[in-house]
PDB file of C-alpha atoms in Angstrom:
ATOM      1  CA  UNK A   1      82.072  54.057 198.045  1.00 47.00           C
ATOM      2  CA  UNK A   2      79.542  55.915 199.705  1.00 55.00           C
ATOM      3  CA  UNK A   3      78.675  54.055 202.672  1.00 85.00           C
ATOM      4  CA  UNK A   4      78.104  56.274 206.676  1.00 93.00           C
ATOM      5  CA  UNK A   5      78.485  52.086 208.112  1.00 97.00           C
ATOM      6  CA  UNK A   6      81.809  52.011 206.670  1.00 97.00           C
ATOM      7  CA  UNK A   7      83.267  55.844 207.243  1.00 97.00           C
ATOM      8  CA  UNK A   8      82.442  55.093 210.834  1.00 98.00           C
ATOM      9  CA  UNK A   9      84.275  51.619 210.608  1.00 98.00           C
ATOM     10  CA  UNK A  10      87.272  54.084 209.500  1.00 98.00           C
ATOM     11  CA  UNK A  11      87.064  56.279 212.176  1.00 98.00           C
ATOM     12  CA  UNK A  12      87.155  53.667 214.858  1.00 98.00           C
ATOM     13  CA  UNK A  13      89.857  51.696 213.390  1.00 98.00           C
ATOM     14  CA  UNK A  14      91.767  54.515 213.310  1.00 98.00           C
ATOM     15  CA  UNK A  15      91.535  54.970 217.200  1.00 98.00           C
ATOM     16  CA  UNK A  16      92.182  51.395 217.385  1.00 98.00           C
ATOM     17  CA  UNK A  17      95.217  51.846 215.082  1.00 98.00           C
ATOM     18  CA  UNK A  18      95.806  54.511 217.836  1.00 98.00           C
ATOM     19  CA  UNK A  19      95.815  51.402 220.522  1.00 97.00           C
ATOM     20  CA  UNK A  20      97.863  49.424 218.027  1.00 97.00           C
ATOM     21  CA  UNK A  21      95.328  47.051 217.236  1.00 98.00           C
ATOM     22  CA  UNK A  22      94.575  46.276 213.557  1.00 98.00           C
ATOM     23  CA  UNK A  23      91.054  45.172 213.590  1.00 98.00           C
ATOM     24  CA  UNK A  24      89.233  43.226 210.857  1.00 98.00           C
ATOM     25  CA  UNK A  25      86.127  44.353 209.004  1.00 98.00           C
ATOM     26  CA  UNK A  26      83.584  41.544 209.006  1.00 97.00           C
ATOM     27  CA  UNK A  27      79.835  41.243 208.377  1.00 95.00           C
ATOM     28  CA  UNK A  28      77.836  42.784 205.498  1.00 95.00           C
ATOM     29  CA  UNK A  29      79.966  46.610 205.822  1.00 97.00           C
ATOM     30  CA  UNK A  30      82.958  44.694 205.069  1.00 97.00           C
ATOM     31  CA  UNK A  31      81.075  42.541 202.261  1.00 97.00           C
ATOM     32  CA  UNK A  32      79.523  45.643 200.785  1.00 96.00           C
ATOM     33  CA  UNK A  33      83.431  47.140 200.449  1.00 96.00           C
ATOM     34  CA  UNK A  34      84.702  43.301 199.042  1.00 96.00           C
ATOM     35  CA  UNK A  35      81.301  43.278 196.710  1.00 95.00           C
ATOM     36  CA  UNK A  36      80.300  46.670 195.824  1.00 93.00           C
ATOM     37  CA  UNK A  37      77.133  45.834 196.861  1.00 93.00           C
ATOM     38  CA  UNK A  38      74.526  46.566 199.441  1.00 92.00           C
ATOM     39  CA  UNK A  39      73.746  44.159 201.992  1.00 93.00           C
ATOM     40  CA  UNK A  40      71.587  46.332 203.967  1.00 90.00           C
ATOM     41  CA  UNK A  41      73.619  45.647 207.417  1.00 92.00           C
ATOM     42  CA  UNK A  42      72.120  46.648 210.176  1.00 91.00           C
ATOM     43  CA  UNK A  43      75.389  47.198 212.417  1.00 96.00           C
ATOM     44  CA  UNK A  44      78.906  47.367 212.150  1.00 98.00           C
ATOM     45  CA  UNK A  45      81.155  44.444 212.797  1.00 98.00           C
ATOM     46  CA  UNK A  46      84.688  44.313 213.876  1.00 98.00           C
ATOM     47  CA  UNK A  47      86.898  41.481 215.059  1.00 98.00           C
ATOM     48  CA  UNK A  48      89.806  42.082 217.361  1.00 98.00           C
ATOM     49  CA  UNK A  49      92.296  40.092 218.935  1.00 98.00           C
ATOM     50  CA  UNK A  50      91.351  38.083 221.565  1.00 96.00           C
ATOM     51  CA  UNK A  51      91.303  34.496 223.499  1.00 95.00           C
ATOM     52  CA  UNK A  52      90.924  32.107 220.649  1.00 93.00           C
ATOM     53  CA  UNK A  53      88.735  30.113 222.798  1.00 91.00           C
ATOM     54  CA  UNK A  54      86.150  32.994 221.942  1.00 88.00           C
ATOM     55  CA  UNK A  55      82.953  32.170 224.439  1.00 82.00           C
ATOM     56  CA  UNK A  56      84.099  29.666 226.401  1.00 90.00           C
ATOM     57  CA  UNK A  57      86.527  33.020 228.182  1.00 91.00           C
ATOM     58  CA  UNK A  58      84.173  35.546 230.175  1.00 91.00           C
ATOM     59  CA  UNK A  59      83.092  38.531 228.084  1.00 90.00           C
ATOM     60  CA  UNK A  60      84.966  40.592 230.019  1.00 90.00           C
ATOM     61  CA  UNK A  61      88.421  38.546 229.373  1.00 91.00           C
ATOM     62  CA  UNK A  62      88.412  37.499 225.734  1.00 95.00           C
ATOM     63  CA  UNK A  63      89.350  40.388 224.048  1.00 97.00           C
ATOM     64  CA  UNK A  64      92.380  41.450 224.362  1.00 96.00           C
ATOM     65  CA  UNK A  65      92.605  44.969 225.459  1.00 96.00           C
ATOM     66  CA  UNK A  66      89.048  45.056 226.232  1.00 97.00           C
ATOM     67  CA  UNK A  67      89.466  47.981 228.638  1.00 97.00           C
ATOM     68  CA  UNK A  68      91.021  50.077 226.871  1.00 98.00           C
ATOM     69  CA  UNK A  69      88.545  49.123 224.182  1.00 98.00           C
ATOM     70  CA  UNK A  70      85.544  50.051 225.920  1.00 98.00           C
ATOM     71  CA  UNK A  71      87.242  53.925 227.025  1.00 98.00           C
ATOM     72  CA  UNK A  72      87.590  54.189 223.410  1.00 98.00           C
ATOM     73  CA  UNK A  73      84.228  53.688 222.652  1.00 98.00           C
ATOM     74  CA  UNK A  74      83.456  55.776 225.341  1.00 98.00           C
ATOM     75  CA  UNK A  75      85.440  58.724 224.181  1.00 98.00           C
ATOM     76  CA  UNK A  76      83.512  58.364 220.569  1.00 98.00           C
ATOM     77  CA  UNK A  77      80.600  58.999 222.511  1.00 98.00           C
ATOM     78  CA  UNK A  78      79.477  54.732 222.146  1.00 98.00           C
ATOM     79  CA  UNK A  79      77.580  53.156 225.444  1.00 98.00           C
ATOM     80  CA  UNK A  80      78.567  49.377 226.045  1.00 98.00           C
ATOM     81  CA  UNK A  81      74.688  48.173 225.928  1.00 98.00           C
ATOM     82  CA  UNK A  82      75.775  44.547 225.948  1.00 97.00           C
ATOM     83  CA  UNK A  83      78.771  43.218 227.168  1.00 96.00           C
ATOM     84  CA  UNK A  84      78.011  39.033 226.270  1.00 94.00           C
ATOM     85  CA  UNK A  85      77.637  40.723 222.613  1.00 94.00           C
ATOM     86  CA  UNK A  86      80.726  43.486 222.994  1.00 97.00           C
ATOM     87  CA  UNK A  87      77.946  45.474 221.364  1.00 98.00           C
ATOM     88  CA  UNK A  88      77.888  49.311 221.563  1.00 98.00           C
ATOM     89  CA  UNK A  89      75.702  52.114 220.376  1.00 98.00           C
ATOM     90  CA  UNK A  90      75.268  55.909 219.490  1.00 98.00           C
ATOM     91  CA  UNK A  91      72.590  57.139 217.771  1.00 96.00           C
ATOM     92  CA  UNK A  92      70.874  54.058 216.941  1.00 94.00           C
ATOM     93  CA  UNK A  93      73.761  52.699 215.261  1.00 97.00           C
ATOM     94  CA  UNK A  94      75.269  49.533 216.534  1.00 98.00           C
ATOM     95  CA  UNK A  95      78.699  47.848 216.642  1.00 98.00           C
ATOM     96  CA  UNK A  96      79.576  44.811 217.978  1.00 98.00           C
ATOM     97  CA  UNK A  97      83.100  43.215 218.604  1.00 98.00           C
ATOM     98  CA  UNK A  98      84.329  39.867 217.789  1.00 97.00           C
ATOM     99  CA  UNK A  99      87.267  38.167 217.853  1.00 97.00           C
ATOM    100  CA  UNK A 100      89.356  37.558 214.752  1.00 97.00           C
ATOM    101  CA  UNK A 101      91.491  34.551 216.508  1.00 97.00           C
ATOM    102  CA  UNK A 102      88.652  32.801 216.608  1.00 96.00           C
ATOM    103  CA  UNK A 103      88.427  32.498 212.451  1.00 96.00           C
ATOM    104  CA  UNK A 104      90.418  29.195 212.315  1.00 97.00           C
ATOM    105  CA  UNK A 105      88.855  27.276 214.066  1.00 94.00           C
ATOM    106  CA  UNK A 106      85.466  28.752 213.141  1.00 94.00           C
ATOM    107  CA  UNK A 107      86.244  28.879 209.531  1.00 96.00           C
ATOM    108  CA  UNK A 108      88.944  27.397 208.496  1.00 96.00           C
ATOM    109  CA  UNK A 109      90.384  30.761 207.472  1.00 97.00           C
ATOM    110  CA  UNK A 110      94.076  31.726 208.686  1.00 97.00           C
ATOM    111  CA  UNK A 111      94.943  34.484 210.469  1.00 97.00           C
ATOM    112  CA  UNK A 112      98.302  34.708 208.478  1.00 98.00           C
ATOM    113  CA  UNK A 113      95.769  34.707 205.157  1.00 98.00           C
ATOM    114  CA  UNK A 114      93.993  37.708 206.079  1.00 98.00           C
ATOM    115  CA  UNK A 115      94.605  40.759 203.594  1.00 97.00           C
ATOM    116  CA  UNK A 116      95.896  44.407 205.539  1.00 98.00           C
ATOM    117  CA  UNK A 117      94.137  47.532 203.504  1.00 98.00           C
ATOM    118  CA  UNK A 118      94.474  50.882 204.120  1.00 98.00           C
ATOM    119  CA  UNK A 119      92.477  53.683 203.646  1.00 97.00           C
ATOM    120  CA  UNK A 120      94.311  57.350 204.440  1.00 97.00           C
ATOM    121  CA  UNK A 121      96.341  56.616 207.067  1.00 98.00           C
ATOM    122  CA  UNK A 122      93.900  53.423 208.523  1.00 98.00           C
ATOM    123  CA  UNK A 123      94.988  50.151 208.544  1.00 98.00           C
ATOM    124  CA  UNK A 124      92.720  47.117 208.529  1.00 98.00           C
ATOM    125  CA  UNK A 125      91.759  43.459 207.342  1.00 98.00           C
ATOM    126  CA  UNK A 126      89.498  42.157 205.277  1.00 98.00           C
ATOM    127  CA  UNK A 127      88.578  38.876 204.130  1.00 98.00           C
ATOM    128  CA  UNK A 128      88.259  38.070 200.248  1.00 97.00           C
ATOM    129  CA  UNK A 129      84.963  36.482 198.426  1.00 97.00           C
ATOM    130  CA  UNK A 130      86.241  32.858 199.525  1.00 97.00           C
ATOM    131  CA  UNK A 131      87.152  33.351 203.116  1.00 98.00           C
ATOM    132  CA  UNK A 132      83.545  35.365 203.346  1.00 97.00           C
ATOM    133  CA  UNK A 133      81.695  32.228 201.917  1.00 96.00           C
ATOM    134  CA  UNK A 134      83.690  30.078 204.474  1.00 96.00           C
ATOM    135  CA  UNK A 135      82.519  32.303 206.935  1.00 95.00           C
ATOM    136  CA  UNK A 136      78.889  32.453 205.964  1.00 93.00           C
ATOM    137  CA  UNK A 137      78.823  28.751 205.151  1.00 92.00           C
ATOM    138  CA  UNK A 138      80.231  28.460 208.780  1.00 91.00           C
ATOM    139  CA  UNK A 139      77.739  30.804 210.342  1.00 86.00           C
ATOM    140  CA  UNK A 140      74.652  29.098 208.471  1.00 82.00           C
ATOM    141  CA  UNK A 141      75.373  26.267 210.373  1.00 78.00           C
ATOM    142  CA  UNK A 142      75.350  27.930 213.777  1.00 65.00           C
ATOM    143  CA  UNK A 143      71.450  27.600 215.447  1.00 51.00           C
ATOM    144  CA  UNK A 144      71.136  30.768 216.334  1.00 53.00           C
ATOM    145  CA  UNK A 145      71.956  32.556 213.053  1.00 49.00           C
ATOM    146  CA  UNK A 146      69.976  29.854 211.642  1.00 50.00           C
ATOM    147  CA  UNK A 147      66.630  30.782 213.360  1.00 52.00           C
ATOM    148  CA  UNK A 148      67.275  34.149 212.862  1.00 56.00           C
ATOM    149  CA  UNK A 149      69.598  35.099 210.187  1.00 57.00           C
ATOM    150  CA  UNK A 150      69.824  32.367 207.936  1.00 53.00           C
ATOM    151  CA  UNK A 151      67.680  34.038 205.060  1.00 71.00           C
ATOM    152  CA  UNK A 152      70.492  36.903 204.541  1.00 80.00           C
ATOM    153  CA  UNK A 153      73.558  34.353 204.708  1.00 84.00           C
ATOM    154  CA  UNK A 154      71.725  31.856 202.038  1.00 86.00           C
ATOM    155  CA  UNK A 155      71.817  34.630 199.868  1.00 90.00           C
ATOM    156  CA  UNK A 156      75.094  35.808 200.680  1.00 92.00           C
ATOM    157  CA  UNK A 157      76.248  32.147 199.766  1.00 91.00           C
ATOM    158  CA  UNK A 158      74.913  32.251 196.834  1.00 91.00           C
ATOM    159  CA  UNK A 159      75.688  35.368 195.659  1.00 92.00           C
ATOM    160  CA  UNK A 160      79.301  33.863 196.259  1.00 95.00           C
ATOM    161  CA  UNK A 161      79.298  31.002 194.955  1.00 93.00           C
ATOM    162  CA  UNK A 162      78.091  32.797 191.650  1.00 92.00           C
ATOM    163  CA  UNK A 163      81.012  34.846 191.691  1.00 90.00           C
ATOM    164  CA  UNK A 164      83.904  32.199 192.594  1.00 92.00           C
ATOM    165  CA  UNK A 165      82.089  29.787 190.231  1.00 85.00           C
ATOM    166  CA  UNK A 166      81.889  27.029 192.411  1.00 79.00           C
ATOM    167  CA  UNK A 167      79.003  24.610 193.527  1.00 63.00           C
TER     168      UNK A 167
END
């Protein structure tokens, strides 16, 4: 796959490999890889450990190894632009850090269910076709991505609930 979103995704999880975190590739990069095809994403997102209580923890507190997460960053040239959204940027590209312990609650999808890849000597997660429609179907409901997402993750639900076959 061709993708400069994703290669960069590899070369950050490989200094977070480096930390001894295994993060998990979410949003549209990490559907494009599942799908082999282009959602146009905008950014790059990747979930990390963290406080499974997600936002209800200051930004500053629920990620796990935060600090060490931002001189990372920092070292790959990335400026923390919003620290409510972990987002960073370089170069007009964005990525923004989640937390993946906040998945079973969100979306019913288990940590312990989540599927380690590898690419070269990079390890990370990924979730399959059904955990991604749990996730959009989960995110459609949230208000904000509603008013201002919600067009992208309609189609994204149906594009996989063509492909599982179900309702």
């Amino acid at each position: 796959m061709n993708n400069y979103k994703f290669d960069e995704f590899i070369k950050i999880a490989k200094k977070l490999n480096n930390i001894e975190i295994i993060p998990l590739l979410m949003g549209s990069v990490g559907l494009e890889v599942v799908t082999g095809k282009s959602w146009d994403a905008q950014d790059i997102d990747i979930h990390v450990p963290g406080d499974k209580r997600g936002w209800e923890v200051p930004p500053e507190l629920n990620i796990h190894n935060w600090n060490e997460i931002v001189n990372m960053m920092n070292l790959m040239e990335y400026s923390l632009i919003d620290l409510h959204e972990h987002e960073f940027s370089k170069d007009g590209l964005s990525v923004e850090f989640g937390i993946m312990d906040t998945l079973p609650c969100f979306a019913g999808v288990p940590l312990e269910d989540l599927e380690m890849h590898q690419t070269g000597d990079v390890k990370y997660y990924l979730l399959n076709p059904k955990q991604y429609l749990s996730v959009y179907e989960s995110s459609s409901k949230d208000s904000y991505r509603a008013d201002n997402n919600n067009n992208k993750d309609i189609k994204k639900i149906h594009f996989l609930k063509n492909r599982l076959n179900v309702g």
